[in-house]
Coordinates of C-alpha atoms in Angstrom, one line a residue:
Chain A
M1 CA -2.2 31.2 12.9
K2 CA -5.5 32.2 14.4
T3 CA -7.9 29.5 15.6
R4 CA -10.6 30.7 13.2
E5 CA -8.2 30.5 10.2
F6 CA -7.2 27.0 11.3
W7 CA -10.8 25.7 11.3
Y8 CA -11.5 27.5 8.1
L9 CA -8.6 25.7 6.3
M10 CA -9.4 22.3 8.0
A11 CA -13.1 22.4 7.3
P12 CA -13.3 20.7 3.8
S13 CA -11.0 17.9 4.9
L14 CA -12.8 17.4 8.2
L15 CA -16.2 17.3 6.4
V16 CA -15.0 14.6 4.1
M17 CA -13.4 12.5 6.8
G18 CA -16.3 13.0 9.2
G19 CA -18.9 12.1 6.7
L20 CA -17.1 9.3 4.9
L21 CA -14.8 7.8 7.5
A22 CA -16.0 8.7 11.0
F23 CA -19.7 8.1 10.2
P24 CA -19.2 4.8 8.4
L25 CA -17.0 3.7 11.3
F26 CA -19.7 4.6 13.8
R27 CA -22.1 2.5 11.6
T28 CA -19.7 -0.5 11.8
V29 CA -19.6 -0.3 15.6
Q30 CA -23.4 0.0 15.7
W31 CA -23.8 -2.9 13.3
S32 CA -21.5 -5.1 15.3
L33 CA -24.2 -5.0 18.1
E34 CA -27.1 -5.8 15.7
E35 CA -28.6 -8.5 13.6
V36 CA -28.7 -6.6 10.4
A37 CA -28.8 -6.8 6.6
Y38 CA -28.0 -4.0 4.0
G39 CA -30.7 -1.3 3.8
T40 CA -32.6 -2.5 6.9
G41 CA -32.8 -1.1 10.4
G42 CA -31.4 -4.1 12.2
S43 CA -32.2 -5.2 15.7
F44 CA -30.0 -4.9 18.8
I45 CA -28.6 -8.2 20.0
G46 CA -25.8 -7.0 22.3
F47 CA -22.5 -8.9 22.1
D48 CA -23.9 -12.0 20.3
N49 CA -21.9 -11.2 17.2
Y50 CA -18.7 -11.0 19.1
A51 CA -19.5 -14.3 20.8
A52 CA -20.3 -15.8 17.4
A53 CA -17.0 -14.5 16.0
L54 CA -14.9 -15.7 18.8
T55 CA -16.3 -19.2 18.8
D56 CA -16.3 -19.6 15.0
A57 CA -13.6 -22.1 14.1
R58 CA -13.3 -20.6 10.6
F59 CA -12.6 -17.2 12.1
G60 CA -10.0 -18.8 14.5
R61 CA -8.2 -20.3 11.5
A62 CA -8.3 -17.0 9.7
V63 CA -6.7 -15.3 12.7
V64 CA -4.0 -17.9 13.0
F65 CA -3.3 -17.7 9.3
T66 CA -3.2 -13.9 9.2
I67 CA -1.0 -13.5 12.3
S68 CA 1.5 -16.2 11.3
T69 CA 1.8 -14.7 7.8
T70 CA 2.2 -11.2 9.3
L71 CA 5.0 -12.2 11.7
I72 CA 7.0 -14.2 9.1
V73 CA 6.6 -11.5 6.4
T74 CA 7.6 -8.8 8.8
A75 CA 10.7 -10.7 10.0
I76 CA 11.8 -11.3 6.4
L77 CA 11.2 -7.7 5.4
L78 CA 13.4 -6.4 8.2
V79 CA 16.3 -8.8 7.6
L80 CA 16.3 -8.7 3.8
G81 CA 15.5 -5.0 3.8
Y82 CA 18.5 -4.3 5.9
L83 CA 20.8 -6.4 3.7
I84 CA 19.6 -4.9 0.5
A85 CA 19.8 -1.4 1.9
V86 CA 23.4 -1.9 2.9
G87 CA 24.2 -3.2 -0.6
L88 CA 22.4 -0.3 -2.3
N89 CA 24.2 2.2 0.0
R90 CA 27.4 1.1 -1.7
L91 CA 26.2 1.8 -5.2
G92 CA 27.0 5.0 -7.0
K93 CA 25.6 6.1 -10.3
T94 CA 23.6 2.9 -10.9
R95 CA 21.5 3.4 -7.8
P96 CA 18.6 5.3 -9.3
L97 CA 18.2 2.6 -12.0
V98 CA 18.4 -0.2 -9.4
L99 CA 15.9 1.6 -7.2
G100 CA 13.6 2.1 -10.2
I101 CA 13.6 -1.6 -11.0
L102 CA 13.1 -2.6 -7.4
L103 CA 10.2 -0.1 -6.9
V104 CA 8.2 -1.8 -9.7
S105 CA 6.8 -4.6 -7.5
Y106 CA 5.8 -2.0 -4.9
V107 CA 3.8 0.3 -7.2
L108 CA 2.1 -2.4 -9.2
P109 CA -1.6 -2.7 -8.3
S110 CA -1.6 -5.4 -5.6
L111 CA -4.1 -7.6 -7.4
V112 CA -2.2 -7.4 -10.7
A113 CA 1.1 -8.1 -8.9
A114 CA -0.5 -11.2 -7.3
V115 CA -1.8 -12.4 -10.6
A116 CA 1.6 -12.0 -12.2
F117 CA 3.3 -13.7 -9.3
S118 CA 0.8 -16.6 -9.3
W119 CA 1.5 -17.3 -13.0
L120 CA 5.1 -18.3 -12.2
F121 CA 3.7 -21.0 -10.0
N122 CA 0.7 -22.0 -12.0
D123 CA 1.0 -25.2 -14.1
N124 CA -1.5 -23.7 -16.5
F125 CA 1.2 -21.2 -17.6
G126 CA 4.0 -23.7 -17.8
G127 CA 4.7 -23.9 -14.1
V128 CA 8.1 -22.3 -14.3
V129 CA 8.9 -22.7 -10.6
N130 CA 7.8 -26.3 -10.5
R131 CA 9.9 -27.0 -13.6
L132 CA 12.9 -25.4 -11.9
I133 CA 12.3 -27.5 -8.7
E134 CA 12.1 -30.6 -10.9
F135 CA 15.3 -29.6 -12.7
F136 CA 17.1 -29.6 -9.3
G137 CA 15.6 -32.9 -8.4
G138 CA 12.8 -31.8 -6.2
E139 CA 9.2 -32.9 -6.3
Q140 CA 6.2 -31.0 -7.8
V141 CA 4.6 -28.7 -5.3
L142 CA 0.9 -28.1 -5.1
W143 CA 1.1 -24.3 -4.7
F144 CA -2.7 -23.6 -4.7
T145 CA -4.2 -26.6 -2.9
D146 CA -1.6 -27.6 -0.3
P147 CA -2.3 -25.2 2.7
F148 CA 1.4 -25.1 3.8
W149 CA 2.8 -24.4 0.3
N150 CA 0.0 -22.0 -0.5
Q151 CA 0.9 -20.0 2.6
V152 CA 4.6 -20.0 1.5
L153 CA 3.4 -18.7 -1.8
I154 CA 1.4 -15.9 -0.1
I155 CA 4.3 -15.0 2.1
A156 CA 6.7 -14.9 -0.9
N157 CA 4.2 -12.6 -2.7
E158 CA 3.9 -10.2 0.3
V159 CA 7.6 -10.1 0.7
W160 CA 8.0 -9.4 -3.0
T161 CA 5.6 -6.5 -3.0
L162 CA 6.5 -4.9 0.4
Q163 CA 10.3 -5.4 0.2
P164 CA 10.9 -2.2 -1.8
F165 CA 9.2 -0.1 0.9
A166 CA 11.1 -1.7 3.8
M167 CA 14.4 -1.4 1.9
L168 CA 13.9 2.3 1.0
I169 CA 13.0 3.4 4.5
I170 CA 15.9 1.5 6.0
L171 CA 18.2 2.9 3.3
A172 CA 17.1 6.4 4.2
G173 CA 17.8 5.5 7.9
L174 CA 21.3 4.2 7.0
Q175 CA 22.1 7.5 5.4
G176 CA 21.2 9.4 8.5
V177 CA 23.9 7.4 10.5
P178 CA 26.8 9.9 11.1
E179 CA 30.1 8.9 9.6
E180 CA 31.8 9.7 12.9
I181 CA 30.3 6.9 14.9
K182 CA 31.1 4.4 12.2
E183 CA 34.7 5.7 12.2
A184 CA 34.9 5.6 16.0
A185 CA 33.8 2.0 15.9
R186 CA 36.4 1.1 13.4
I187 CA 39.1 2.8 15.5
D188 CA 37.9 0.8 18.5
G189 CA 38.6 -2.3 16.4
A190 CA 35.1 -3.4 15.6
N191 CA 34.8 -5.5 12.4
G192 CA 32.1 -4.9 9.8
F193 CA 29.7 -7.3 11.4
Q194 CA 30.1 -5.9 14.9
T195 CA 29.7 -2.3 13.5
H196 CA 26.4 -3.3 12.0
L197 CA 25.1 -5.2 15.0
H198 CA 26.3 -2.8 17.8
I199 CA 26.4 0.6 16.2
I200 CA 24.3 1.0 13.0
I201 CA 21.3 -1.1 13.9
P202 CA 20.8 0.5 17.4
T203 CA 21.2 3.9 15.8
I204 CA 18.4 3.3 13.3
R205 CA 16.1 1.4 15.7
G206 CA 13.4 4.2 15.3
V207 CA 13.4 3.5 11.5
M208 CA 13.3 -0.2 12.1
G209 CA 10.3 0.2 14.5
F210 CA 8.5 2.3 11.9
V211 CA 9.1 -0.4 9.2
T212 CA 7.8 -3.0 11.6
L213 CA 4.6 -1.2 12.3
I214 CA 3.8 -0.4 8.7
A215 CA 4.6 -4.0 7.6
I216 CA 2.4 -5.5 10.4
M217 CA -0.5 -3.2 9.5
D218 CA -0.2 -3.9 5.7
V219 CA 0.0 -7.6 6.1
L220 CA -2.8 -7.7 8.7
R221 CA -5.2 -6.3 6.1
V222 CA -4.1 -8.6 3.2
F223 CA -7.0 -9.2 0.9
D224 CA -6.5 -8.3 -2.8
S225 CA -3.7 -10.7 -3.4
L226 CA -5.5 -13.7 -2.0
V227 CA -8.0 -13.4 -4.8
A228 CA -5.3 -14.5 -7.2
L229 CA -3.0 -16.5 -5.0
S230 CA -5.5 -18.6 -3.1
P231 CA -8.6 -19.2 -5.0
Q232 CA -9.4 -22.1 -2.6
A233 CA -8.7 -20.0 0.5
S234 CA -11.7 -20.9 2.5
V235 CA -11.6 -24.6 1.6
I236 CA -7.9 -25.1 2.5
G237 CA -8.1 -22.8 5.5
N238 CA -5.8 -20.0 4.1
E239 CA -8.3 -17.2 4.6
S240 CA -7.1 -13.9 5.9
I241 CA -9.2 -11.9 8.4
Q242 CA -10.3 -9.4 5.7
L243 CA -11.2 -12.1 3.2
Y244 CA -13.3 -13.8 5.9
V245 CA -15.1 -10.5 6.6
Y246 CA -15.7 -10.1 2.9
S247 CA -17.2 -13.6 2.5
V248 CA -19.5 -13.4 5.6
A249 CA -20.6 -9.8 5.0
F250 CA -20.6 -9.3 1.3
A251 CA -19.7 -12.0 -1.2
N252 CA -22.4 -14.1 -2.9
G253 CA -25.3 -12.4 -1.2
A254 CA -24.1 -13.2 2.3
Q255 CA -25.3 -10.4 4.5
N256 CA -24.1 -11.3 7.9
L257 CA -23.2 -7.6 8.5
G258 CA -23.3 -7.9 12.3
L259 CA -20.7 -10.7 12.3
G260 CA -18.4 -8.9 9.8
S261 CA -18.6 -5.6 11.7
A262 CA -17.8 -7.3 15.0
I263 CA -14.7 -8.7 13.4
N264 CA -13.8 -5.3 12.0
V265 CA -14.1 -3.8 15.5
L266 CA -11.9 -6.5 17.0
T267 CA -9.3 -5.9 14.4
I268 CA -9.4 -2.1 15.0
L269 CA -8.8 -2.8 18.7
I270 CA -5.7 -4.8 18.0
I271 CA -4.4 -2.1 15.6
L272 CA -5.1 0.7 18.2
V273 CA -2.9 -1.2 20.8
M274 CA -0.1 -1.3 18.3
L275 CA -0.4 2.4 17.5
I276 CA -0.1 3.5 21.2
P277 CA 3.7 4.2 21.0
F278 CA 3.2 6.4 17.9
I279 CA 0.3 8.2 19.4
R280 CA 2.3 9.0 22.5
G281 CA 5.1 10.3 20.2
I282 CA 2.7 12.7 18.4
F283 CA 1.5 14.1 21.7
K284 CA 5.0 14.5 23.0
E285 CA 5.9 16.4 19.9
A286 CA 2.8 18.6 20.2
K287 CA 3.7 19.4 23.8
A288 CA 7.2 20.4 22.8
A289 CA 6.0 22.6 20.0
R290 CA 3.9 24.8 22.3
Chain B
M1 CA 9.7 0.8 20.5
S2 CA 9.6 4.5 21.0
L3 CA 9.5 6.7 18.0
T4 CA 8.2 10.2 17.4
T5 CA 7.5 11.6 14.0
A6 CA 10.2 14.2 14.7
E7 CA 12.8 11.4 15.3
L8 CA 11.6 9.7 12.3
R9 CA 12.0 12.7 10.1
S10 CA 15.4 13.5 11.5
T11 CA 16.6 10.1 10.7
T12 CA 14.9 9.6 7.4
T13 CA 14.7 13.3 6.3
T14 CA 14.0 13.8 2.7
A15 CA 14.9 11.9 -0.4
G16 CA 17.9 14.1 -0.9
P17 CA 20.5 11.6 0.1
V18 CA 18.8 8.7 -1.6
V19 CA 18.3 10.3 -4.9
S20 CA 21.1 12.8 -5.3
A21 CA 23.6 10.0 -4.9
R22 CA 25.9 11.6 -7.3
R23 CA 28.5 11.7 -4.6
K24 CA 31.8 10.2 -5.5
R25 CA 32.0 6.7 -4.3
T26 CA 34.4 3.9 -4.6
R27 CA 33.3 1.3 -7.1
P28 CA 30.9 -1.2 -5.4
P29 CA 32.5 -4.6 -4.7
L30 CA 31.8 -7.0 -7.5
V31 CA 29.8 -9.4 -5.3
T32 CA 27.4 -6.6 -4.2
G33 CA 26.9 -5.7 -7.8
I34 CA 26.2 -9.2 -8.9
L35 CA 23.8 -9.9 -6.0
L36 CA 21.8 -6.7 -6.7
G37 CA 21.7 -7.5 -10.4
A38 CA 20.3 -11.0 -9.6
L39 CA 17.8 -9.4 -7.2
C40 CA 16.6 -7.0 -9.8
L41 CA 16.1 -9.9 -12.2
L42 CA 14.3 -11.9 -9.5
F43 CA 12.0 -9.0 -8.7
M44 CA 11.1 -8.4 -12.3
S45 CA 10.5 -12.1 -13.2
P46 CA 6.8 -12.3 -12.5
F47 CA 6.3 -9.2 -14.7
I48 CA 8.5 -10.6 -17.5
W49 CA 6.8 -14.0 -17.4
M50 CA 3.4 -12.4 -17.6
L51 CA 4.5 -10.3 -20.6
L52 CA 5.8 -13.5 -22.3
S53 CA 2.6 -15.4 -21.5
V54 CA 0.2 -12.8 -23.0
T55 CA 2.2 -12.4 -26.1
K56 CA 2.3 -16.1 -27.0
P57 CA -0.3 -17.6 -29.3
T58 CA -3.0 -19.1 -27.2
D59 CA -2.3 -22.7 -28.3
I60 CA 1.2 -22.6 -26.9
A61 CA 0.7 -20.1 -24.0
F62 CA -0.6 -22.9 -21.7
K63 CA 1.9 -25.6 -22.6
N64 CA 3.6 -27.4 -19.8
P65 CA 6.6 -27.5 -19.8
P66 CA 6.6 -24.0 -21.2
V67 CA 7.6 -23.2 -24.8
L68 CA 10.3 -20.6 -24.5
G69 CA 11.1 -19.8 -28.1
G70 CA 10.4 -20.5 -31.8
Y71 CA 7.0 -18.8 -31.9
T72 CA 5.9 -15.5 -33.4
P73 CA 4.8 -13.1 -30.6
T74 CA 1.2 -12.0 -31.0
F75 CA -0.9 -9.2 -29.6
Q76 CA -4.1 -11.1 -30.3
A77 CA -5.0 -11.2 -26.5
F78 CA -4.9 -7.4 -26.5
V79 CA -7.0 -7.2 -29.7
D80 CA -9.5 -9.6 -28.2
L81 CA -9.6 -7.8 -24.9
W82 CA -10.4 -4.6 -26.8
E83 CA -13.0 -6.1 -29.1
T84 CA -14.8 -8.7 -27.1
T85 CA -15.0 -7.0 -23.7
Y86 CA -15.9 -3.6 -22.4
F87 CA -12.3 -3.0 -21.5
A88 CA -12.3 0.5 -22.9
S89 CA -15.0 1.6 -20.6
Y90 CA -13.4 -0.1 -17.5
L91 CA -10.2 1.7 -18.3
T92 CA -12.0 5.0 -18.7
N93 CA -13.7 4.5 -15.4
T94 CA -10.4 3.7 -13.7
V95 CA -8.6 6.7 -15.2
V96 CA -11.5 9.1 -14.4
V97 CA -11.7 7.8 -10.8
A98 CA -8.0 8.2 -10.3
I99 CA -7.8 11.7 -11.8
V100 CA -10.9 13.1 -10.1
S101 CA -10.0 11.7 -6.7
T102 CA -6.5 13.0 -6.9
I103 CA -7.6 16.5 -7.8
I104 CA -10.2 16.6 -5.0
A105 CA -7.9 15.0 -2.5
L106 CA -5.3 17.7 -3.1
V107 CA -7.7 20.6 -3.2
I108 CA -9.0 19.8 0.2
G109 CA -5.8 18.2 1.6
V110 CA -3.4 21.0 0.9
P111 CA -5.1 23.7 3.1
A112 CA -5.7 21.2 5.9
A113 CA -2.1 20.1 5.9
Y114 CA -1.0 23.7 5.9
A115 CA -3.2 24.5 8.8
L116 CA -2.0 21.4 10.7
S117 CA 1.7 22.4 10.2
R118 CA 1.1 26.0 11.4
F119 CA -1.1 25.6 14.4
P120 CA 0.8 23.8 17.1
S121 CA -1.8 22.7 19.7
Y122 CA -3.5 19.7 21.2
V123 CA -6.2 20.1 18.6
S124 CA -3.7 19.5 15.8
A125 CA -2.2 16.6 17.6
I126 CA -5.6 15.0 18.2
L127 CA -6.5 15.5 14.5
L128 CA -3.2 14.0 13.4
V129 CA -3.7 11.0 15.7
L130 CA -7.2 10.6 14.3
A131 CA -5.8 10.6 10.8
L132 CA -3.3 8.0 11.8
V133 CA -6.0 5.8 13.2
F134 CA -8.2 6.3 10.2
R135 CA -5.3 5.4 7.9
S136 CA -4.7 2.1 9.7
L137 CA -8.4 1.0 9.8
P138 CA -9.3 -2.3 8.2
R139 CA -10.7 -1.0 4.9
F140 CA -14.0 -3.0 5.2
A141 CA -14.9 -1.2 8.4
V142 CA -15.6 1.9 6.3
V143 CA -16.3 0.5 2.9
L144 CA -19.2 -1.8 3.9
P145 CA -21.1 1.1 5.5
M146 CA -20.3 3.2 2.4
Y147 CA -22.0 0.5 0.3
D148 CA -25.1 0.8 2.4
I149 CA -25.1 4.6 2.4
S150 CA -24.4 4.9 -1.4
R151 CA -27.4 2.6 -2.1
A152 CA -29.6 4.6 0.2
L153 CA -28.5 7.8 -1.6
G154 CA -28.9 6.3 -5.0
I155 CA -25.3 6.9 -6.0
Y156 CA -24.2 3.2 -5.8
D157 CA -22.2 2.1 -8.9
T158 CA -21.2 5.6 -10.0
T159 CA -17.7 6.8 -10.7
F160 CA -18.5 9.8 -8.5
A161 CA -19.2 7.6 -5.4
M162 CA -16.1 5.6 -6.1
A163 CA -13.9 8.7 -6.5
I164 CA -15.2 10.5 -3.4
A165 CA -14.8 7.3 -1.3
L166 CA -11.2 7.1 -2.4
V167 CA -10.7 10.8 -1.5
A168 CA -11.9 10.1 2.0
I169 CA -9.9 6.8 2.4
N170 CA -6.7 8.5 1.2
Q171 CA -7.2 11.8 3.0
P172 CA -5.4 10.8 6.2
F173 CA -2.4 9.8 4.1
T174 CA -2.6 12.9 2.0
I175 CA -2.6 15.3 4.9
W176 CA 0.1 13.5 6.8
L177 CA 2.4 13.5 3.9
L178 CA 1.7 17.1 3.0
R179 CA 2.0 18.2 6.6
N180 CA 5.5 16.7 6.8
F181 CA 6.5 18.6 3.6
F182 CA 4.9 21.9 5.0
A183 CA 6.7 21.4 8.3
E184 CA 10.1 21.8 6.4
I185 CA 9.2 25.3 5.2
P186 CA 10.3 27.8 7.7
R187 CA 7.5 29.8 9.4
E188 CA 9.5 33.0 8.9
L189 CA 8.3 33.0 5.3
D190 CA 4.7 33.1 6.5
E191 CA 5.5 36.0 8.8
A192 CA 7.3 38.0 6.1
A193 CA 4.4 37.5 3.7
M194 CA 2.0 38.6 6.5
I195 CA 3.9 41.8 7.1
D196 CA 3.7 42.4 3.4
G197 CA -0.1 42.3 3.8
C198 CA -0.9 38.8 2.6
T199 CA -3.9 36.9 4.1
R200 CA -3.6 33.3 5.0
I201 CA -5.2 32.2 1.8
G202 CA -2.9 34.6 0.0
I203 CA 0.1 33.1 1.7
L204 CA -1.1 29.6 0.8
R205 CA -1.7 30.5 -2.8
R206 CA 1.3 32.8 -3.6
V207 CA 4.0 31.6 -1.3
M208 CA 3.3 28.0 -0.1
I209 CA 1.9 26.3 -3.2
P210 CA 4.8 27.4 -5.4
L211 CA 7.3 26.2 -2.8
M212 CA 5.4 23.0 -2.2
T213 CA 5.2 21.9 -5.8
P214 CA 7.5 18.9 -5.2
G215 CA 5.5 17.9 -2.1
I216 CA 2.2 18.3 -3.9
A217 CA 3.5 16.3 -6.8
T218 CA 4.6 13.5 -4.5
A219 CA 1.3 13.4 -2.7
G220 CA -0.6 13.6 -6.1
I221 CA 1.4 10.7 -7.6
F222 CA 0.7 8.5 -4.5
V223 CA -3.0 9.3 -4.4
F224 CA -3.2 8.7 -8.2
L225 CA -1.5 5.3 -7.9
F226 CA -3.6 4.2 -4.9
A227 CA -6.8 5.1 -6.8
F228 CA -5.6 3.6 -10.1
Q229 CA -5.0 0.2 -8.4
E230 CA -7.8 0.1 -5.9
Y231 CA -9.5 -3.3 -5.9
L232 CA -11.3 -3.7 -2.5
T233 CA -13.2 -0.4 -2.6
A234 CA -14.1 -0.9 -6.2
V235 CA -15.4 -4.5 -5.7
V236 CA -17.8 -3.2 -3.0
L237 CA -18.9 0.1 -4.5
T238 CA -19.2 -0.7 -8.2
D239 CA -21.2 -3.1 -10.1
S240 CA -21.5 -2.9 -13.9
S241 CA -21.5 0.7 -15.1
S242 CA -18.5 2.0 -13.1
K243 CA -16.5 -1.2 -12.9
T244 CA -12.8 -0.6 -12.8
V245 CA -9.9 -2.6 -14.4
P246 CA -8.8 -4.5 -11.2
V247 CA -12.3 -5.7 -10.7
F248 CA -12.6 -6.8 -14.3
I249 CA -9.3 -8.7 -14.0
A250 CA -10.5 -10.5 -10.9
T251 CA -13.7 -11.7 -12.6
Q252 CA -11.7 -13.0 -15.5
L253 CA -9.5 -15.2 -13.4
G254 CA -11.8 -18.1 -12.9
Q255 CA -12.7 -18.3 -16.6
T256 CA -11.5 -20.0 -19.7
L257 CA -7.9 -20.0 -20.9
P258 CA -8.3 -17.3 -23.6
M259 CA -10.0 -15.1 -21.0
L260 CA -7.1 -15.7 -18.7
Q261 CA -4.8 -14.4 -21.4
Q262 CA -7.1 -11.4 -21.8
A263 CA -6.9 -10.8 -18.0
G264 CA -3.1 -10.8 -18.4
A265 CA -3.3 -8.4 -21.2
A266 CA -5.5 -6.1 -19.1
A267 CA -3.0 -6.5 -16.2
M268 CA -0.2 -5.4 -18.6
L269 CA -2.2 -2.4 -19.8
L270 CA -2.8 -1.4 -16.2
T271 CA 0.8 -2.0 -15.2
L272 CA 2.7 -0.2 -18.0
P273 CA 1.6 3.3 -17.1
V274 CA 2.3 2.6 -13.5
V275 CA 5.8 1.3 -14.2
A276 CA 6.4 4.4 -16.4
I277 CA 5.2 6.6 -13.6
A278 CA 7.4 4.8 -11.2
F279 CA 10.5 5.4 -13.3
V280 CA 9.8 9.0 -14.3
A281 CA 8.6 10.0 -10.8
Q282 CA 11.0 7.8 -8.9
K283 CA 12.4 10.9 -7.1
Y284 CA 9.0 11.8 -5.8
L285 CA 8.1 8.3 -4.8
V286 CA 11.3 7.9 -2.8
A287 CA 10.7 11.3 -1.2
G288 CA 7.2 10.3 -0.2
L289 CA 8.3 7.0 1.2
S290 CA 11.3 8.3 3.1
D291 CA 9.3 11.1 4.5
G292 CA 7.7 8.6 6.8
S293 CA 4.6 8.2 4.8
V294 CA 3.2 4.9 3.8
K295 CA 1.2 3.1 1.2
G296 CA -2.5 3.7 1.7

């Protein structure tokens, strides 16, 4: 392909991404250094917004909440995703049906999914889960006001909606594992558990790494679902980073754009660090293709 | 963790193995079957409970402990939703935004993805890296400035602004996914068409697009689903005249009990088409997911 043709075909897409992603992103970086409200020029204040963000206890709590949620959800997704994928891999004709059912929670609008999920725990709607807990002799749980149990609820919801993704990617990985190495392991006398631990999991570590990265990035930006799952988020301290940005920079007429933008920039820096291995991979591939 | 996209593609390849599972297999062990059946039920339970809750008469829908039977199901919440709110216009907005943004995203994404798959160079690599970075940005980092810009341009609260914002937000995903599909088509085809006197645009239109139909369908379904369910962008970029269903549902949540039931009814109406798409287009969704692409 000629260079001219390349730019010709790329142009519309670049125009859209330049104007609607790159430029707004530049604005965010600019705003993070300013004292600014919507529609105004703003005045340069250096790194004051960053200092304000880093010393704000509420932001600190949001960071701890978001990161702990992310780590727990990711760990569960990997373990459960692997187990379900191994099970699904043994299915024959019924697999498309099972896959279809399991995909539902993933394709549901995340806000709708969270609303539906919260109703199982909401005493307004019969509190099904609390009734079950009672039935087994447990005590009522305050799912929406107790910070610990609310976080459990949020984690459960994230696992529910992201599990199909993790499971599908791992399933695809499992099917790429050559039969020969599994057979070789069997001949060498490995039992099922050893085969999984020492043969299959190391073979699909690339896939597991990919699932980990996507899971981390998806949970780091959790926002929609909290609207339904944690109506008291800021009061009980279960605010995610994105929800915090929303409330300081947008909700209820709050226009602390500088602070919100500074937090966005900090989040971007964290994400960039996590992307480094992927970025290196892409460049390696580009080098090889030349 | 070291992982290149090439490695990823070689291990996850296409949906082929996942979907075309008609291979002869031994019957799954009973335990696996039971566990997976229970899992399916567990995964569907929020959905089932919501369906039950919105089809109960209002006076028993909120009873605690729940009333499980002995009532006549009613669609009153749906009727009320239709008659007492502007749901029809929210639904229209949502559908229009989803369709318009899907079409535009594909029209500009397909040529770009094709170019990226056929021009091996550092330029392509840099553009792909940029797309990856854009895809992983915190959404507010671009949506808050979009709010400011759309107000300045006077297009705030229009379906056009919302649709074009979603085209941009999903563009990195669209071109990555399509590029991976294009990369599977051998370049010899391009060369053969060129010898026959085709121009690049001609190749794209006559050779690639027909071959790429499954890939384009996959990308289209994903972009449509993303747009159909988008809440964050909609809550920032729309107000009254172009409000979408997810925003409407969110505003209903803190209200009275009958309104909660209406929110549930709206959620069901938003969900059913999505579930239908998920079942019908399962093959494409699986292909998109296992091709190393991800939810926007």
